[in-house]
CSV table of C-alpha atoms in Angstrom, one decimal:
chain,number,residue,atom,x,y,z
A,1,ARG,CA,0.9,23.0,19.5
A,2,SER,CA,-1.4,20.4,18.5
A,3,LEU,CA,-0.9,17.1,18.5
A,4,GLN,CA,-1.9,14.8,15.8
A,5,PHE,CA,-0.9,11.1,14.4
A,6,LEU,CA,-0.2,10.2,11.0
A,7,TYR,CA,0.0,7.0,9.4
A,8,PHE,CA,2.9,6.6,7.4
A,9,ILE,CA,3.4,4.0,4.4
A,10,GLY,CA,6.8,3.6,2.7
A,11,GLY,CA,9.0,0.9,1.8
A,12,GLY,CA,6.5,-1.9,2.6
A,13,TYR,CA,5.8,-1.0,6.4
A,14,THR,CA,3.8,1.0,8.2
A,15,PHE,CA,3.6,2.4,11.4
A,16,GLN,CA,2.4,4.7,13.8
A,17,VAL,CA,4.1,8.0,14.3
A,18,HIS,CA,3.4,10.8,16.7
A,19,VAL,CA,3.8,14.0,14.9
A,20,ALA,CA,4.4,17.6,17.2
A,21,MET,CA,2.8,20.5,14.7
A,22,SER,CA,4.1,23.9,15.4
A,23,LYS,CA,2.4,27.1,15.0
A,24,GLN,CA,4.0,28.0,11.4
A,25,GLY,CA,2.8,24.2,10.2
A,26,GLY,CA,6.2,22.4,10.4
A,27,VAL,CA,7.2,19.0,11.2
A,28,LEU,CA,9.0,18.8,14.7
A,29,ASP,CA,11.3,16.2,15.5
A,30,SER,CA,9.8,13.0,14.7
A,31,ARG,CA,12.8,10.6,15.8
A,32,GLN,CA,11.9,11.0,19.5
A,33,SER,CA,8.4,10.0,18.7
A,34,PHE,CA,9.5,7.1,16.7
A,35,LYS,CA,12.0,6.0,19.4
A,36,GLY,CA,9.0,6.1,22.2
A,37,THR,CA,6.7,4.1,19.8
A,38,LEU,CA,8.6,1.5,20.0
A,39,ARG,CA,9.2,1.6,23.9
A,40,GLN,CA,5.4,1.1,23.6
A,41,LEU,CA,5.2,-1.0,21.4
A,42,GLN,CA,7.9,-3.5,22.8
A,43,ASP,CA,6.0,-3.0,26.5
A,44,LYS,CA,2.7,-4.2,24.6
A,45,VAL,CA,4.7,-7.0,22.9
A,46,LYS,CA,5.8,-8.9,26.5
A,47,ARG,CA,2.3,-8.3,28.1
A,48,ASP,CA,0.6,-9.7,25.1
A,49,PRO,CA,3.0,-11.4,22.2
A,50,MET,CA,0.1,-12.5,20.4
A,51,GLY,CA,-2.0,-9.8,20.1
A,52,TYR,CA,1.1,-8.0,18.5
A,53,LYS,CA,2.4,-10.5,16.6
A,54,ASP,CA,1.5,-8.6,13.1
A,55,ASP,CA,3.1,-5.8,14.6
A,56,VAL,CA,6.3,-7.1,15.1
A,57,MET,CA,6.2,-8.6,11.7
A,58,LEU,CA,5.8,-5.2,10.4
A,59,GLN,CA,9.1,-4.0,12.1
A,60,LEU,CA,10.9,-7.2,10.8
A,61,ARG,CA,10.1,-6.4,7.4
A,62,HIS,CA,10.9,-2.8,7.9
A,63,PHE,CA,14.5,-4.0,9.4
A,64,GLU,CA,15.6,-5.7,6.9
A,65,SER,CA,14.6,-2.8,3.9
A,66,GLN,CA,16.5,-0.4,6.3
A,67,VAL,CA,20.0,-2.7,6.5
A,68,ASN,CA,19.9,-3.2,3.0
A,69,LEU,CA,19.7,0.4,2.8
A,70,PHE,CA,22.4,0.9,5.3
A,71,GLN,CA,24.8,-1.5,3.7
A,72,LEU,CA,25.1,0.7,0.7
A,73,ALA,CA,26.4,3.5,3.5
A,74,PRO,CA,27.7,1.9,6.4
A,75,THR,CA,30.0,4.5,7.6
A,76,VAL,CA,26.5,6.9,7.9
A,77,PRO,CA,25.3,7.2,11.4
A,78,ASN,CA,21.6,5.5,12.0
A,79,LYS,CA,19.8,6.0,15.0
A,80,GLU,CA,16.6,4.9,13.5
A,81,LEU,CA,18.2,1.7,12.8
A,82,CYS,CA,20.1,1.8,16.1
A,83,ASP,CA,16.5,2.0,17.7
A,84,LEU,CA,15.0,-0.7,15.4
A,85,ILE,CA,17.6,-3.0,16.4
A,86,SER,CA,17.8,-2.8,20.1
A,87,PHE,CA,13.6,-3.3,20.1
A,88,LEU,CA,13.8,-6.5,18.2
A,89,SER,CA,16.4,-8.2,20.3
A,90,HIS,CA,14.3,-7.3,22.9
A,91,VAL,CA,10.9,-9.2,21.6
A,92,ALA,CA,12.8,-11.7,19.0
A,93,PRO,CA,13.3,-14.6,21.2
A,94,LEU,CA,9.2,-14.4,21.5
A,95,PHE,CA,8.8,-15.5,18.2
A,96,LYS,CA,11.9,-17.7,17.8
A,97,LYS,CA,10.4,-19.5,14.3
A,98,ASP,CA,9.2,-16.0,12.6
A,99,ALA,CA,12.4,-13.8,13.8
A,100,LYS,CA,14.9,-16.4,13.3
A,101,GLY,CA,16.4,-14.4,10.1
A,102,PHE,CA,17.1,-11.3,12.5
A,103,PRO,CA,20.2,-12.6,14.3
A,104,VAL,CA,21.7,-13.9,11.3
A,105,ALA,CA,21.1,-10.3,9.0
A,106,LEU,CA,22.8,-9.3,12.2
A,107,LEU,CA,25.8,-11.5,12.0
A,108,ASP,CA,25.6,-11.1,8.1
A,109,VAL,CA,26.5,-7.1,8.4
A,110,LEU,CA,29.2,-7.5,11.0
A,111,GLU,CA,31.3,-9.8,8.8
A,112,LYS,CA,31.1,-8.2,5.9
A,113,HIS,CA,31.3,-4.8,7.2
A,114,LYS,CA,33.0,-4.6,11.0
A,115,GLU,CA,35.8,-2.8,10.0
A,116,VAL,CA,33.7,0.5,8.6
A,117,LEU,CA,30.5,0.2,10.2
A,118,ASN,CA,29.6,3.1,12.1
A,119,LYS,CA,30.8,2.5,16.0
A,120,GLU,CA,27.2,3.2,17.2
A,121,VAL,CA,25.7,0.8,14.7
A,122,ARG,CA,28.0,-1.6,15.3
A,123,ARG,CA,27.7,-1.6,19.3
A,124,ALA,CA,24.1,-1.8,18.5
A,125,MET,CA,24.4,-5.1,16.6
A,126,VAL,CA,27.1,-6.4,19.2
A,127,GLN,CA,24.7,-5.7,22.4
A,128,ALA,CA,21.8,-6.9,20.4
A,129,LEU,CA,23.8,-10.7,19.8
A,130,CYS,CA,24.6,-10.3,23.4
A,131,LEU,CA,21.1,-10.0,24.7
A,132,LEU,CA,20.1,-12.9,22.2
A,133,ARG,CA,22.8,-15.2,23.6
A,134,SER,CA,21.9,-14.2,27.3
A,135,ARG,CA,18.6,-15.4,26.9
A,136,ASN,CA,19.6,-19.2,24.6
A,137,TYR,CA,18.2,-17.1,21.2
A,138,ILE,CA,21.7,-18.2,19.7
A,139,GLU,CA,24.2,-20.8,20.2
A,140,PRO,CA,27.9,-19.9,21.6
A,141,LYS,CA,29.4,-21.5,18.8
A,142,GLU,CA,27.1,-19.0,16.2
A,143,VAL,CA,28.7,-15.7,17.9
A,144,LEU,CA,32.1,-16.9,19.5
A,145,PRO,CA,34.3,-16.3,16.1
A,146,LEU,CA,32.9,-13.2,15.2
A,147,TYR,CA,33.7,-12.1,18.8
A,148,PHE,CA,37.2,-12.8,18.5
A,149,ARG,CA,37.3,-11.3,15.2
A,150,LEU,CA,35.9,-8.2,16.1
A,151,PHE,CA,38.6,-7.5,18.9
A,152,LYS,CA,41.1,-6.4,16.3
A,153,ILE,CA,39.2,-3.4,15.6
A,154,LYS,CA,40.5,-0.4,17.7
A,155,ASP,CA,37.3,0.5,19.6
A,156,ARG,CA,37.6,0.2,23.6
A,157,GLU,CA,34.3,0.6,24.6
A,158,LEU,CA,33.6,-2.5,22.1
A,159,ARG,CA,36.1,-5.0,23.6
A,160,LYS,CA,35.2,-3.5,26.7
A,161,ILE,CA,31.5,-5.2,26.2
A,162,LEU,CA,32.9,-8.3,24.4
A,163,LEU,CA,35.1,-9.1,27.3
A,164,ASN,CA,32.1,-8.7,30.1
A,165,HIS,CA,29.8,-10.5,28.4
A,166,ILE,CA,32.3,-13.6,27.1
A,167,VAL,CA,33.0,-13.9,31.0
A,168,SER,CA,29.5,-13.5,32.3
A,169,ASP,CA,27.9,-15.9,29.7
A,170,VAL,CA,30.4,-18.7,30.6
A,171,LYS,CA,29.6,-17.9,34.7
A,172,LYS,CA,26.3,-18.0,33.5
A,173,MET,CA,26.2,-21.6,32.1
A,174,ASN,CA,28.5,-22.9,34.9
A,175,ALA,CA,26.1,-21.4,37.7
A,176,LYS,CA,24.2,-24.3,38.8
A,177,VAL,CA,25.7,-27.3,37.3
A,178,LYS,CA,28.8,-27.5,35.2
A,179,ASN,CA,28.6,-28.8,31.6
A,180,PRO,CA,31.6,-30.5,30.7
A,181,GLN,CA,30.3,-30.7,27.1
A,182,VAL,CA,29.9,-27.4,26.5
A,183,ASN,CA,32.5,-26.0,28.3
A,184,LYS,CA,34.8,-28.4,26.4
A,185,GLN,CA,33.6,-27.3,23.3
A,186,LEU,CA,34.4,-23.5,24.4
A,187,GLN,CA,37.8,-24.3,25.7
A,188,ASN,CA,38.8,-26.3,22.3
A,189,TYR,CA,37.8,-22.9,20.4
A,190,MET,CA,39.7,-20.7,22.4
A,191,TYR,CA,42.9,-22.9,22.7
A,192,GLU,CA,42.8,-22.9,18.9
A,193,VAL,CA,42.5,-19.2,18.9
A,194,VAL,CA,45.3,-18.5,21.4
A,195,ALA,CA,47.4,-21.3,19.3
A,196,GLU,CA,46.7,-19.0,15.9
A,197,ASP,CA,49.3,-16.7,14.8
A,198,ASP,CA,47.1,-13.5,15.9
A,199,PRO,CA,48.6,-11.6,18.2
A,200,THR,CA,44.8,-9.3,19.2
A,201,ALA,CA,42.6,-12.7,19.1
A,202,GLY,CA,44.9,-14.4,20.8
A,203,ARG,CA,45.9,-12.3,23.6
A,204,TYR,CA,42.0,-11.7,24.7
A,205,ALA,CA,41.5,-15.2,24.3
A,206,LEU,CA,44.3,-16.0,26.9
A,207,TRP,CA,42.7,-13.4,28.8
A,208,VAL,CA,39.6,-14.8,29.0
A,209,ILE,CA,40.7,-18.1,29.9
A,210,ILE,CA,43.0,-16.7,33.0
A,211,ASP,CA,39.8,-14.6,34.0
A,212,LEU,CA,37.5,-17.7,34.1
A,213,TYR,CA,40.5,-19.3,36.1
A,214,ARG,CA,40.8,-16.9,38.4
A,215,ARG,CA,37.2,-17.0,39.0
A,216,LYS,CA,37.1,-20.9,39.7
A,217,ILE,CA,35.1,-21.7,36.7
A,218,TRP,CA,37.9,-23.6,34.3
A,219,SER,CA,40.7,-24.5,37.0
A,220,ASP,CA,41.5,-27.8,36.1
A,221,ASP,CA,45.2,-28.7,35.2
A,222,ARG,CA,44.6,-29.1,31.2
A,223,VAL,CA,43.5,-25.2,31.6
A,224,VAL,CA,46.9,-24.5,33.0
A,225,ASN,CA,49.0,-26.4,30.5
A,226,VAL,CA,47.5,-25.0,27.6
A,227,ILE,CA,48.4,-21.6,29.2
A,228,SER,CA,51.9,-22.8,29.6
A,229,LYS,CA,52.0,-23.5,26.0
A,230,ALA,CA,51.6,-19.7,25.5
A,231,CYS,CA,54.7,-18.9,26.7
A,232,PHE,CA,56.3,-20.3,23.6
A,233,SER,CA,54.4,-17.6,21.6
A,234,LYS,CA,56.1,-15.4,19.2
A,235,HIS,CA,54.0,-12.6,20.1
A,236,THR,CA,55.5,-10.5,23.4
A,237,LYS,CA,52.2,-9.7,25.0
A,238,VAL,CA,50.5,-13.1,24.1
A,239,MET,CA,54.3,-14.4,25.7
A,240,THR,CA,54.3,-12.0,29.1
A,241,MET,CA,50.4,-12.7,29.9
A,242,ALA,CA,51.3,-16.9,30.4
A,243,LEU,CA,54.5,-16.1,31.9
A,244,ARG,CA,53.1,-13.8,34.5
A,245,PHE,CA,49.9,-16.0,35.5
A,246,LEU,CA,52.4,-18.8,36.0
A,247,MET,CA,54.0,-16.7,38.5
A,248,GLY,CA,51.3,-16.1,39.9
A,249,ASN,CA,50.9,-12.3,39.0
A,250,TYR,CA,47.4,-12.1,36.6
A,251,PRO,CA,47.0,-8.8,34.8
A,252,LYS,CA,45.6,-5.8,36.1
A,253,ASP,CA,43.1,-5.6,33.5
A,254,MET,CA,41.6,-8.5,34.5
A,255,GLU,CA,40.7,-7.4,37.8
A,256,THR,CA,37.5,-6.2,37.1
A,257,GLU,CA,36.4,-7.1,41.1
A,258,ASP,CA,38.2,-4.2,42.7
A,259,SER,CA,38.4,-1.3,40.2
A,260,ASP,CA,36.2,0.9,41.7
A,261,ASN,CA,38.5,0.8,45.0
A,262,GLU,CA,41.4,1.7,42.6
A,263,ASP,CA,40.6,5.2,42.7
A,264,GLU,CA,40.8,5.1,46.7
A,265,GLU,CA,44.2,3.2,47.2
A,266,LEU,CA,46.2,5.2,44.7
A,267,GLN,CA,45.0,8.3,47.1
A,268,VAL,CA,45.8,6.4,50.2
A,269,LYS,CA,49.1,5.3,49.0
A,270,LYS,CA,50.1,8.6,47.9
A,271,GLY,CA,49.1,10.0,51.2
A,272,ARG,CA,46.7,13.0,51.4
A,273,ASN,CA,48.2,16.2,52.6
A,274,TYR,CA,45.8,18.4,54.6
A,275,ALA,CA,46.5,21.4,55.8
A,276,LYS,CA,45.8,20.3,59.4
A,277,LYS,CA,45.4,17.0,61.2
A,278,THR,CA,42.2,16.6,62.8
A,279,LYS,CA,40.5,13.6,64.4
A,280,ALA,CA,37.8,13.3,61.8
A,281,ARG,CA,40.3,13.0,59.2
A,282,ASN,CA,42.3,10.9,60.4
A,283,THR,CA,39.2,8.1,61.1
A,284,ALA,CA,38.1,8.8,57.7
A,285,LYS,CA,41.9,7.6,56.6
A,286,GLU,CA,41.8,4.9,59.0
A,287,LYS,CA,38.4,3.4,57.4
A,288,ILE,CA,39.9,3.4,54.1
A,289,LYS,CA,43.2,2.2,55.0
A,290,ASN,CA,40.9,-0.7,56.6
A,291,LYS,CA,38.7,-1.1,53.4
A,292,ILE,CA,41.5,-1.6,51.2
A,293,ALA,CA,43.4,-4.1,54.1
A,294,LYS,CA,39.9,-6.1,54.0
A,295,ASN,CA,39.5,-6.1,49.6
A,296,GLU,CA,43.0,-7.7,49.7
A,297,ARG,CA,42.4,-10.6,52.4
A,298,LYS,CA,39.3,-11.1,50.3
A,299,LYS,CA,41.1,-11.4,47.0
A,300,GLU,CA,44.1,-13.4,48.2
A,301,ALA,CA,41.4,-16.1,49.8
A,302,TYR,CA,39.5,-16.0,46.1
A,303,VAL,CA,42.7,-16.5,44.1
A,304,ASN,CA,44.7,-19.1,46.5
A,305,THR,CA,42.0,-21.5,47.2
A,306,VAL,CA,42.8,-22.6,43.6
A,307,PHE,CA,45.9,-24.7,43.2
A,308,LYS,CA,49.2,-22.9,41.7
A,309,PRO,CA,49.6,-23.3,38.6
A,310,ILE,CA,52.8,-24.1,38.4
A,311,GLU,CA,52.4,-27.3,40.9
A,312,VAL,CA,50.1,-29.3,38.2
A,313,LEU,CA,52.5,-29.0,34.9
A,314,ASN,CA,52.6,-32.1,33.4
A,315,ASP,CA,56.3,-32.5,32.3
A,316,PRO,CA,57.9,-29.4,34.4
A,317,GLN,CA,61.1,-30.7,33.5
A,318,GLY,CA,60.6,-31.0,29.9
A,319,PHE,CA,59.0,-27.3,30.3
A,320,GLY,CA,61.8,-26.0,32.6
A,321,GLU,CA,64.4,-27.0,29.8
A,322,LYS,CA,62.0,-25.3,26.4
A,323,LEU,CA,61.6,-22.1,28.7
A,324,MET,CA,65.5,-22.4,29.7
A,325,SER,CA,66.6,-22.7,25.8
A,326,GLN,CA,64.2,-19.7,24.9
A,327,LEU,CA,65.7,-17.8,27.3
A,328,GLN,CA,69.6,-18.1,26.5
A,329,LYS,CA,68.5,-17.1,22.5
A,330,THR,CA,65.6,-14.1,23.1
A,331,LYS,CA,66.4,-11.1,22.3
A,332,GLU,CA,63.3,-9.4,24.2
A,333,ARG,CA,63.9,-6.0,26.2
A,334,PHE,CA,64.8,-6.8,30.4
A,335,ASN,CA,61.8,-7.3,32.0
A,336,VAL,CA,60.6,-9.9,29.6
A,337,ARG,CA,63.7,-11.9,30.5
A,338,MET,CA,63.0,-11.7,33.8
A,339,LEU,CA,59.8,-13.1,34.1
A,340,HIS,CA,61.5,-16.2,32.3
A,341,MET,CA,64.0,-15.7,35.4
A,342,GLY,CA,61.4,-15.4,37.8
A,343,VAL,CA,59.0,-18.7,36.4
A,344,LEU,CA,62.3,-20.7,36.0
A,345,ALA,CA,63.5,-20.0,39.5
A,346,SER,CA,59.9,-21.2,40.6
A,347,LEU,CA,59.5,-24.2,38.5
A,348,ILE,CA,63.2,-25.5,39.9
A,349,SER,CA,61.9,-24.9,43.4
A,350,THR,CA,58.4,-26.1,43.2
A,351,HIS,CA,59.7,-29.9,41.3
A,352,LYS,CA,63.8,-29.6,42.3
A,353,LEU,CA,64.4,-30.2,38.7
A,354,LEU,CA,67.9,-30.0,37.7
A,355,LEU,CA,68.7,-27.0,35.4
A,356,LEU,CA,72.7,-26.8,35.8
A,357,ASN,CA,72.7,-23.9,32.8
A,358,PHE,CA,70.4,-21.3,34.9
A,359,TYR,CA,72.6,-21.0,36.9
A,360,PRO,CA,75.8,-19.9,35.1
A,361,TYR,CA,72.9,-17.5,33.4
A,362,ILE,CA,71.4,-15.6,35.7
A,363,GLN,CA,75.0,-15.3,37.7
A,364,ARG,CA,76.0,-12.6,35.2
A,365,TYR,CA,73.3,-10.1,36.2
A,366,LEU,CA,74.7,-10.2,39.8
A,367,GLU,CA,76.1,-6.8,39.8
A,368,PRO,CA,75.3,-4.0,42.7
A,369,HIS,CA,74.6,-1.9,40.1
A,370,GLN,CA,71.9,-4.0,37.4
A,371,GLN,CA,68.7,-2.9,37.4
A,372,HIS,CA,66.5,-5.2,39.9
A,373,VAL,CA,69.0,-6.9,41.4
A,374,THR,CA,67.3,-7.8,44.6
A,375,HIS,CA,64.6,-9.8,42.8
A,376,ILE,CA,67.7,-11.4,40.4
A,377,MET,CA,69.1,-12.2,43.7
A,378,ALA,CA,66.1,-13.8,45.6
A,379,TRP,CA,65.6,-15.9,42.3
A,380,ALA,CA,68.8,-17.2,42.3
A,381,ALA,CA,68.6,-18.3,46.1
A,382,GLN,CA,65.0,-19.9,45.1
A,383,ALA,CA,66.3,-22.0,42.2
A,384,VAL,CA,68.8,-23.9,44.7
A,385,HIS,CA,67.7,-27.0,46.4
A,386,ASP,CA,69.6,-30.0,48.4
A,387,LEU,CA,69.8,-31.6,44.6
A,388,VAL,CA,71.9,-29.4,42.8
A,389,PRO,CA,75.4,-30.2,43.1
A,390,PRO,CA,77.1,-27.7,45.0
A,391,GLU,CA,80.0,-27.4,42.6
A,392,ASN,CA,77.3,-26.2,39.7
A,393,ILE,CA,76.4,-23.3,42.3
A,394,HIS,CA,79.8,-22.6,44.1
A,395,SER,CA,80.5,-20.3,41.6
A,396,LEU,CA,77.2,-18.6,41.8
A,397,MET,CA,77.8,-18.1,45.1
A,398,MET,CA,81.6,-16.8,45.0
A,399,THR,CA,80.2,-13.8,42.5
A,400,VAL,CA,77.7,-13.0,45.3
A,401,ALA,CA,80.4,-12.6,47.7
A,402,ASN,CA,82.9,-10.4,45.5
A,403,HIS,CA,80.6,-8.2,44.5
A,404,PHE,CA,78.5,-7.3,47.5
A,405,VAL,CA,80.2,-8.9,50.5
A,406,THR,CA,83.3,-6.5,50.5
A,407,ASP,CA,84.4,-3.4,52.1
A,408,ARG,CA,84.2,-1.5,49.1
A,409,ALA,CA,79.9,-2.2,49.1
A,410,SER,CA,77.4,0.1,50.6
A,411,PRO,CA,75.8,-1.5,53.8
A,412,ASP,CA,72.7,-2.2,51.9
A,413,ALA,CA,74.5,-3.9,49.5
A,414,ILE,CA,77.0,-6.3,52.2
A,415,THR,CA,73.3,-7.3,54.0
A,416,VAL,CA,71.7,-8.4,50.6
A,417,GLY,CA,74.6,-10.3,49.8
A,418,ILE,CA,75.3,-12.1,53.3
A,419,ASN,CA,71.4,-12.8,53.4
A,420,THR,CA,71.6,-14.0,49.6
A,421,ILE,CA,74.5,-16.1,50.6
A,422,ARG,CA,72.5,-17.7,53.8
A,423,GLU,CA,69.7,-18.4,52.1
A,424,ILE,CA,71.8,-20.1,48.8
A,425,CYS,CA,73.6,-22.5,51.7
A,426,ARG,CA,70.2,-22.7,54.0
A,427,ARG,CA,68.9,-25.2,50.8
A,428,GLN,CA,72.5,-26.4,50.0
A,429,PRO,CA,74.8,-26.4,52.8
A,430,LEU,CA,77.9,-28.2,51.2
A,431,VAL,CA,78.2,-25.3,49.2
A,432,MET,CA,79.9,-23.2,51.8
A,433,THR,CA,83.8,-22.7,52.3
A,434,GLU,CA,85.7,-22.4,55.6
A,435,ASP,CA,87.3,-18.9,54.5
A,436,LEU,CA,84.3,-17.2,53.1
A,437,LEU,CA,82.5,-18.3,56.5
A,438,GLN,CA,85.5,-17.1,58.6
A,439,ASP,CA,84.9,-13.5,56.2
A,440,ILE,CA,81.2,-13.2,56.6
A,441,ALA,CA,81.6,-14.0,60.4
A,442,GLU,CA,83.9,-10.9,61.1
A,443,TYR,CA,81.3,-8.3,59.8
A,444,LYS,CA,79.8,-9.2,63.3
A,445,LYS,CA,81.6,-6.7,64.1
A,446,PHE,CA,80.7,-4.3,61.6
A,447,ARG,CA,80.0,-0.5,63.6
A,448,ARG,CA,78.7,1.2,60.6
A,449,ASP,CA,75.4,-0.7,60.2
A,450,LYS,CA,73.5,-2.9,62.4
A,451,GLY,CA,71.6,-4.5,59.3
A,452,VAL,CA,75.0,-5.9,58.3
A,453,ILE,CA,75.9,-7.3,62.3
A,454,MET,CA,72.4,-9.2,62.3
A,455,ALA,CA,72.9,-10.8,58.7
A,456,SER,CA,76.3,-11.7,60.2
A,457,ARG,CA,74.8,-13.1,63.2
A,458,SER,CA,72.6,-14.7,61.3
A,459,MET,CA,74.8,-16.5,58.9
A,460,ILE,CA,76.5,-18.1,62.3
A,461,GLN,CA,73.3,-19.5,63.9
A,462,LEU,CA,72.8,-21.3,60.8
A,463,PHE,CA,76.0,-22.9,60.9
A,464,ARG,CA,75.8,-23.4,64.7
A,465,GLU,CA,73.0,-25.8,63.8
A,466,LEU,CA,74.2,-27.0,60.6
A,467,GLN,CA,77.8,-27.2,60.3
A,468,PRO,CA,79.4,-26.1,63.8
A,469,GLU,CA,82.6,-28.0,63.1
A,470,MET,CA,83.2,-25.2,60.0
A,471,LEU,CA,83.2,-22.2,62.1
A,472,SER,CA,85.8,-20.8,64.8
A,473,ARG,CA,86.2,-21.7,68.3
A,474,LYS,CA,85.0,-18.3,69.4
A,475,ASP,CA,81.7,-18.5,67.3
């Protein structure tokens, strides 16, 4: 094979191409050589920008002609255009005045043909914009609106690129010194996106805000109060994400830092079934368990350094009443209603609110056969405090006693029922009656299960401290 150097002229563009000739004189792969040539030119331009300015200007004119041709058939793959976009995204910041039309052209093509563009070309254009933004060649307000419109496109890899770039860009801007003016502009825009009637863009905007809060970049009370407004969104995915945030459970998809350890953690939780247990295998398993425990401790310390979101709500009573009204009217599935009950229980407990219609509502789910009944019983006990009138929670306590603390119930149900009543009485002792206390005290002689005996004795011990006169003489 012989190597020749030719000059190709077309469309007002001249560039040098390495062409490999076969023995028959045919032309072999010229695209690969074109890509290599661009890479070589990119390296030379970075070393001596002004010396190769004419070559870069030729490439810019060639890009304009290629874009005009590509827009006639935007669904067709075009590797040559992708390589040209990659080259110009690296060298354009060196020629700010001469290449100012390059990002404008990318934004224009993406805006017009974002849904029908070939996915490889679209990703190349988005990555070029991300690179230009990371070098401060374009302002955030110029690209953010387009980014959130691109979230509607069903391209998982593209969404991942955009999310990582938005979070890392804001993090970089606040790395050394926080910029309140820029942060406020970005926050206002994202708040508007969350409030708009667009479930996809709103969900990803809320996702970005929560992730920046988790990273302690945007961690003020204004952020929490804006997220709390999303609890009343008519879009279920946006609403559930905001409710989980208030409960302190961040979406798993946001946990990018611990994603590398998910497979190891899953294997350890499931257990590894070896044919034979050896010392080396046991040592390896212990190392993985210790590593997971260490990561969990880091994660807890990382999140808990920021105040709990539910503690800094501006109007907890108004928020609780509005959320309770939404819960009573909702027709959402049961797990969404459970999120409502969990947030309301935590809100009532933290701020000692009086939401008296919460107790009759949660009372209807206190059945042994109810799904997730232990969570519901825990929330029922958590929502009780010393300012709640005893007559408003007496029915709740008696429902637990009638459905769980009976001889017909299983030992586990009896144990859970007695422990729930004990927690309710610990928070509001005046709700207990002498008859019910005597019935629970009799379970200290229950022989079928030790857990029931311990639960009964703990109840007796509690009232020895709070109201010993309600106990019988032998107790």
